[in-house]
Short mmCIF file of C-alpha atoms in Angstrom, two decimals:
data_model
loop_
_atom_site.label_atom_id
_atom_site.label_comp_id
_atom_site.label_asym_id
_atom_site.label_seq_id
_atom_site.Cartn_x
_atom_site.Cartn_y
_atom_site.Cartn_z
CA MET A 1 0.00 0.00 0.00
CA GLU A 2 1.41 3.40 -1.05
CA GLU A 3 2.23 5.65 1.87
CA LYS A 4 0.53 9.04 1.94
CA LYS A 5 2.54 12.21 1.70
CA CYS A 6 3.29 14.59 4.53
CA ALA A 7 5.20 17.86 4.51
CA LEU A 8 6.12 20.69 6.83
CA VAL A 9 5.43 23.77 4.68
CA VAL A 10 6.76 27.21 5.59
CA ILE A 11 4.79 30.22 4.32
CA ILE A 12 6.98 33.26 3.76
CA GLY A 13 6.35 36.72 2.34
CA ARG A 14 6.32 40.42 3.10
CA PRO A 15 3.96 41.92 5.72
CA SER A 16 0.32 41.94 4.53
CA ALA A 17 1.02 39.60 1.60
CA GLY A 18 -1.90 37.43 2.76
CA LYS A 19 -0.05 34.59 4.51
CA SER A 20 -2.52 34.29 7.38
CA THR A 21 -5.49 34.59 5.00
CA PHE A 22 -4.11 31.75 2.88
CA LEU A 23 -3.49 29.59 5.96
CA ASN A 24 -7.06 30.07 7.19
CA ALA A 25 -8.47 29.32 3.71
CA ALA A 26 -6.37 26.17 3.37
CA CYS A 27 -7.35 24.91 6.82
CA GLN A 28 -10.95 26.13 6.55
CA GLU A 29 -10.52 27.45 10.09
CA ASN A 30 -9.41 30.71 11.73
CA VAL A 31 -5.94 29.54 12.72
CA SER A 32 -4.07 32.83 12.36
CA ILE A 33 -4.98 36.50 12.93
CA VAL A 34 -6.01 38.31 9.75
CA SER A 35 -5.62 42.09 9.81
CA PRO A 36 -4.89 44.93 7.36
CA ILE A 37 -2.23 46.07 9.86
CA PRO A 38 1.26 44.83 8.85
CA GLN A 39 3.29 42.62 11.21
CA THR A 40 0.23 41.09 12.90
CA THR A 41 1.74 37.59 13.08
CA ARG A 42 4.48 37.40 15.72
CA ASN A 43 4.94 33.66 16.12
CA ALA A 44 5.43 30.70 13.78
CA ILE A 45 1.81 29.48 13.81
CA ARG A 46 0.92 26.01 12.55
CA GLY A 47 -2.16 25.06 10.58
CA ILE A 48 -2.81 21.51 9.39
CA VAL A 49 -4.49 20.40 6.15
CA ASN A 50 -5.63 16.78 5.81
CA THR A 51 -6.81 15.40 2.45
CA SER A 52 -6.86 12.04 0.66
CA LEU A 53 -3.35 12.86 -0.58
CA GLY A 54 -1.92 13.20 2.92
CA GLN A 55 -1.09 15.97 5.38
CA LEU A 56 0.39 19.44 4.94
CA VAL A 57 1.52 21.17 8.12
CA PHE A 58 1.78 24.89 7.38
CA VAL A 59 3.89 27.28 9.42
CA ASP A 60 2.71 30.89 9.08
CA THR A 61 5.78 33.06 9.69
CA PRO A 62 5.89 36.77 10.58
CA GLY A 63 6.03 39.12 7.57
CA TYR A 64 9.62 39.44 6.40
CA HIS A 65 10.79 43.04 5.99
CA LYS A 66 13.83 45.24 6.47
CA SER A 67 14.00 46.80 9.94
CA GLU A 68 16.57 47.22 12.69
CA LYS A 69 14.06 47.43 15.57
CA LYS A 70 14.63 44.74 18.20
CA LEU A 71 11.14 43.22 17.84
CA ASN A 72 11.36 43.13 14.04
CA LEU A 73 14.84 41.58 14.07
CA ILE A 74 13.48 38.73 16.18
CA LEU A 75 10.54 38.31 13.79
CA GLN A 76 12.94 38.14 10.83
CA GLN A 77 14.98 35.44 12.59
CA THR A 78 11.80 33.47 13.31
CA ALA A 79 11.05 33.36 9.58
CA LYS A 80 14.64 32.35 8.71
CA ASP A 81 14.78 29.59 11.35
CA GLN A 82 11.65 27.88 10.03
CA LEU A 83 13.08 27.45 6.51
CA GLU A 84 15.88 25.12 7.58
CA GLY A 85 13.61 22.29 8.66
CA ALA A 86 10.95 22.68 5.97
CA ASP A 87 9.99 19.98 3.45
CA ALA A 88 8.46 22.64 1.19
CA VAL A 89 8.13 26.42 1.02
CA LEU A 90 5.20 28.57 -0.09
CA TYR A 91 6.35 32.03 -1.17
CA LEU A 92 3.45 34.50 -1.24
CA ILE A 93 3.84 37.72 -3.22
CA ASP A 94 1.42 40.63 -2.94
CA SER A 95 0.72 41.25 -6.64
CA THR A 96 -0.66 44.74 -5.96
CA ARG A 97 2.68 46.08 -4.70
CA GLU A 98 5.85 46.86 -6.58
CA THR A 99 8.62 44.33 -6.05
CA GLY A 100 11.45 46.15 -4.33
CA GLU A 101 14.29 45.71 -1.87
CA GLU A 102 12.27 43.64 0.63
CA GLU A 103 11.10 41.23 -2.08
CA GLU A 104 14.70 40.94 -3.29
CA LEU A 105 15.77 40.08 0.28
CA ILE A 106 13.19 37.29 0.49
CA ALA A 107 14.18 35.90 -2.91
CA SER A 108 17.84 35.77 -1.88
CA LEU A 109 16.82 34.05 1.35
CA LEU A 110 14.91 31.41 -0.66
CA LEU A 111 17.63 30.70 -3.23
CA PRO A 112 18.93 27.58 -1.39
CA TYR A 113 15.35 26.27 -1.16
CA ALA A 114 14.18 27.02 -4.73
CA GLN A 115 13.81 23.34 -5.67
CA LYS A 116 11.15 22.88 -3.01
CA THR A 117 9.41 26.26 -3.33
CA VAL A 118 5.97 27.05 -4.73
CA VAL A 119 5.16 30.69 -5.56
CA ALA A 120 1.70 32.24 -5.34
CA ALA A 121 0.98 35.78 -6.54
CA ASN A 122 -1.84 36.78 -4.19
CA LYS A 123 -4.67 39.32 -4.60
CA CYS A 124 -5.05 38.52 -8.32
CA ASP A 125 -8.72 39.56 -8.05
CA LEU A 126 -7.81 43.22 -7.50
CA PRO A 127 -7.68 45.64 -10.46
CA ASN A 128 -4.15 46.81 -9.64
CA ALA A 129 -2.70 43.27 -9.58
CA GLN A 130 0.57 43.02 -11.54
CA ILE A 131 0.82 39.30 -12.26
CA SER A 132 3.24 39.64 -15.21
CA ALA A 133 5.61 41.73 -13.11
CA CYS A 134 5.53 39.07 -10.38
CA LYS A 135 6.31 36.33 -12.91
CA ASP A 136 9.21 38.32 -14.34
CA PHE A 137 10.56 38.94 -10.84
CA VAL A 138 10.48 35.22 -9.98
CA LYS A 139 12.15 34.23 -13.29
CA ARG A 140 14.91 36.76 -12.65
CA THR A 141 15.58 36.05 -8.95
CA LEU A 142 14.53 32.40 -8.56
CA ALA A 143 15.18 30.91 -11.99
CA GLU A 144 15.17 27.31 -10.67
CA ILE A 145 11.43 27.50 -9.93
CA PRO A 146 9.55 26.18 -13.01
CA ASP A 147 6.50 27.96 -14.47
CA GLU A 148 4.19 25.18 -13.28
CA ARG A 149 5.00 26.10 -9.67
CA PHE A 150 3.82 29.72 -10.11
CA PHE A 151 0.16 30.39 -9.32
CA GLU A 152 -2.25 33.32 -9.38
CA ILE A 153 -4.48 33.24 -6.31
CA SER A 154 -6.91 35.22 -4.21
CA ALA A 155 -6.54 33.89 -0.66
CA LYS A 156 -9.42 36.11 0.50
CA ASP A 157 -11.81 34.48 -1.99
CA ASP A 158 -10.20 31.02 -1.65
CA LYS A 159 -9.40 31.14 -5.38
CA GLY A 160 -6.45 29.03 -6.50
CA THR A 161 -5.90 27.50 -3.05
CA GLU A 162 -6.51 23.94 -4.27
CA ASP A 163 -3.98 24.31 -7.10
CA VAL A 164 -1.33 25.49 -4.64
CA LEU A 165 -2.07 22.57 -2.31
CA ARG A 166 -1.69 20.06 -5.17
CA ALA A 167 1.68 21.57 -6.09
CA LEU A 168 2.85 21.29 -2.49
CA TYR A 169 1.71 17.65 -2.31
CA ALA A 170 3.77 16.98 -5.45
CA ILE A 171 6.87 18.19 -3.58
CA ALA A 172 5.98 16.50 -0.28
CA PRO A 173 7.89 13.33 0.68
CA GLU A 174 6.16 10.05 1.49
CA GLN A 175 6.20 9.81 5.27
CA PRO A 176 3.78 9.33 8.18
CA ASN A 177 1.55 12.17 9.35
CA LEU A 178 3.01 14.54 11.91
CA TYR A 179 -0.40 14.97 13.62
CA PRO A 180 -3.63 12.97 13.98
CA GLU A 181 -6.03 13.61 11.07
CA GLY A 182 -8.57 15.45 13.24
CA PHE A 183 -6.15 18.26 14.08
CA TYR A 184 -6.14 21.58 12.19
CA THR A 185 -3.65 23.36 14.50
CA ASP A 186 -1.19 22.48 17.27
CA GLN A 187 -1.66 25.74 19.17
CA GLU A 188 -2.22 25.42 22.90
CA VAL A 189 -5.55 26.62 24.29
CA GLU A 190 -4.15 29.66 26.11
CA PHE A 191 -2.19 30.78 23.05
CA ARG A 192 -5.27 30.54 20.83
CA ILE A 193 -7.35 32.54 23.31
CA ALA A 194 -4.66 35.21 23.55
CA GLU A 195 -4.39 35.45 19.76
CA VAL A 196 -8.17 35.80 19.34
CA ILE A 197 -8.24 38.63 21.88
CA ARG A 198 -5.23 40.31 20.26
CA GLY A 199 -6.83 40.02 16.82
CA GLU A 200 -10.07 41.64 17.99
CA ALA A 201 -8.09 44.42 19.70
CA ILE A 202 -5.73 45.35 16.88
CA ASN A 203 -8.51 45.47 14.30
CA ARG A 204 -10.29 48.10 16.41
CA LEU A 205 -7.36 50.21 17.57
CA GLN A 206 -5.47 52.67 15.41
CA GLN A 207 -2.09 54.32 15.11
CA GLU A 208 0.77 52.69 17.05
CA ILE A 209 -1.34 50.85 19.61
CA PRO A 210 -1.67 47.52 17.70
CA HIS A 211 2.10 47.07 17.73
CA ALA A 212 2.40 48.24 21.34
CA LEU A 213 -0.05 45.61 22.57
CA TYR A 214 0.19 42.02 23.72
CA VAL A 215 -2.15 39.70 25.62
CA GLU A 216 -1.26 37.98 28.87
CA ILE A 217 -3.33 35.05 30.13
CA ALA A 218 -3.04 35.44 33.90
CA ASP A 219 -5.32 32.58 34.98
CA ALA A 220 -7.27 29.79 33.30
CA GLU A 221 -9.39 27.26 35.17
CA PHE A 222 -11.94 24.65 34.07
CA LYS A 223 -15.23 24.69 35.96
CA ASN A 224 -18.56 22.85 35.84
CA GLU A 225 -16.83 19.50 35.29
CA GLY A 226 -14.93 20.78 32.29
CA LYS A 227 -17.92 22.40 30.60
CA LYS A 228 -16.64 25.95 31.13
CA LEU A 229 -13.18 27.52 31.01
CA TRP A 230 -12.77 30.67 33.12
CA VAL A 231 -10.01 32.93 31.84
CA ARG A 232 -8.54 36.15 33.23
CA ALA A 233 -6.56 38.03 30.59
CA PHE A 234 -4.81 41.38 30.32
CA LEU A 235 -4.40 43.58 27.27
CA CYS A 236 -0.95 45.00 27.96
CA VAL A 237 0.20 48.32 26.48
CA GLU A 238 3.43 50.31 26.76
CA ARG A 239 2.20 53.65 28.14
CA GLU A 240 -0.47 55.03 30.46
CA SER A 241 -1.81 57.21 27.63
CA GLN A 242 -2.59 54.05 25.63
CA LYS A 243 -4.51 52.44 28.48
CA GLY A 244 -7.40 54.88 28.26
CA ILE A 245 -7.70 54.39 24.50
CA VAL A 246 -7.93 50.61 24.88
CA ILE A 247 -10.53 50.91 27.64
CA GLY A 248 -12.55 53.52 25.70
CA LYS A 249 -15.18 55.99 26.82
CA GLY A 250 -17.36 54.37 29.47
CA ALA A 251 -15.28 51.18 28.97
CA SER A 252 -16.95 50.81 25.54
CA MET A 253 -13.85 49.63 23.67
CA ILE A 254 -12.78 46.95 26.15
CA LYS A 255 -16.37 45.69 26.33
CA THR A 256 -16.53 45.38 22.54
CA ILE A 257 -13.20 43.56 22.37
CA ARG A 258 -14.36 41.17 25.09
CA MET A 259 -17.74 40.41 23.47
CA GLU A 260 -16.32 39.94 19.96
CA SER A 261 -13.55 37.72 21.33
CA LEU A 262 -16.13 35.54 23.06
CA LYS A 263 -18.07 35.14 19.80
CA LYS A 264 -14.93 33.88 18.02
CA LEU A 265 -13.97 31.61 20.92
CA ARG A 266 -17.40 29.97 20.93
CA ASP A 267 -16.82 28.96 17.31
CA ILE A 268 -13.43 27.43 18.15
CA PHE A 269 -14.00 25.57 21.41
CA GLU A 270 -16.66 23.03 22.34
CA TYR A 271 -16.82 24.25 25.93
CA LYS A 272 -18.03 27.64 27.14
CA ILE A 273 -15.46 30.41 27.73
CA ASP A 274 -15.94 32.93 30.56
CA LEU A 275 -13.58 35.86 29.95
CA ASP A 276 -12.45 38.48 32.46
CA LEU A 277 -10.57 41.04 30.35
CA GLN A 278 -8.63 43.98 31.78
CA VAL A 279 -5.96 46.47 30.62
CA LYS A 280 -2.59 47.12 32.22
CA VAL A 281 0.65 48.96 31.41
CA ASP A 282 3.93 47.09 30.83
CA LYS A 283 6.21 50.07 30.21
CA ASN A 284 8.40 49.78 27.08
CA TRP A 285 7.89 46.02 26.88
CA ARG A 286 9.20 45.87 23.30
CA GLN A 287 12.65 46.76 24.62
CA LYS A 288 12.71 44.02 27.28
CA ASP A 289 14.57 40.88 26.18
CA ASP A 290 12.87 38.61 28.71
CA ARG A 291 9.42 39.75 27.60
CA LEU A 292 10.21 39.37 23.90
CA SER A 293 11.67 35.89 24.37
CA ARG A 294 8.52 34.79 26.21
CA LEU A 295 6.08 36.27 23.71
CA LEU A 296 7.92 35.30 20.54
CA LYS A 297 8.92 31.75 21.38
#
């Protein structure tokens, strides 16, 4: 009997290229935060696709871009580290943006992995998509990648996703599954809860606050014989002036974030979630090595 295929697939691309949107479309679940705000993904998040052909374990990496800020340097290293152990790579290009220095950096990073890379030019549904320019860029910088491994997709509309998956299965080695077939992510419960809350917060807050925010799960306890999970969480910001914005007038913003988070969590978990959500200040946390190492592990 022929063994099914299984591959660890790293998704790489610039911020806002649509990596998280593709991952959620492929898994048919909300595995990763989707936001118009760049640099939303901070961790290497896994989503798992199971089909009759086998299993693809996707790793959604932080958007790769040029920056010397401490947080961004760590995010760049996270993306680099994941490539070394990958069976296949999915390179997502935002077809609505000009290819420039950042895209050149990613292409040079992928050169050693070209033989196992699939390229998808995302957002092909938009009128300003530049598919020909993307193709020319790939031919010039990653000449080893054949034309049949270049795809036009719209991750938002789930268009072209199946073609990309088939191409990745073609690269995937024959080996046992890494996870049971019922799994669509390996994220721990507390991490998923924190990411849902963070996603609801950053999509409602403007200016610098989304990047100055993280979620801390202070307590989590099952009650009612495992039918309900009580969680106390903190939305942590860098400055006192940001705290009031997150709370909102008459606590309206924090209430909205809490209620919308609960709606998403009910769709994810079989048991009921009871969420106590508060805001606190962790001054200049993005400059603290111990905090960054804990949050970005």
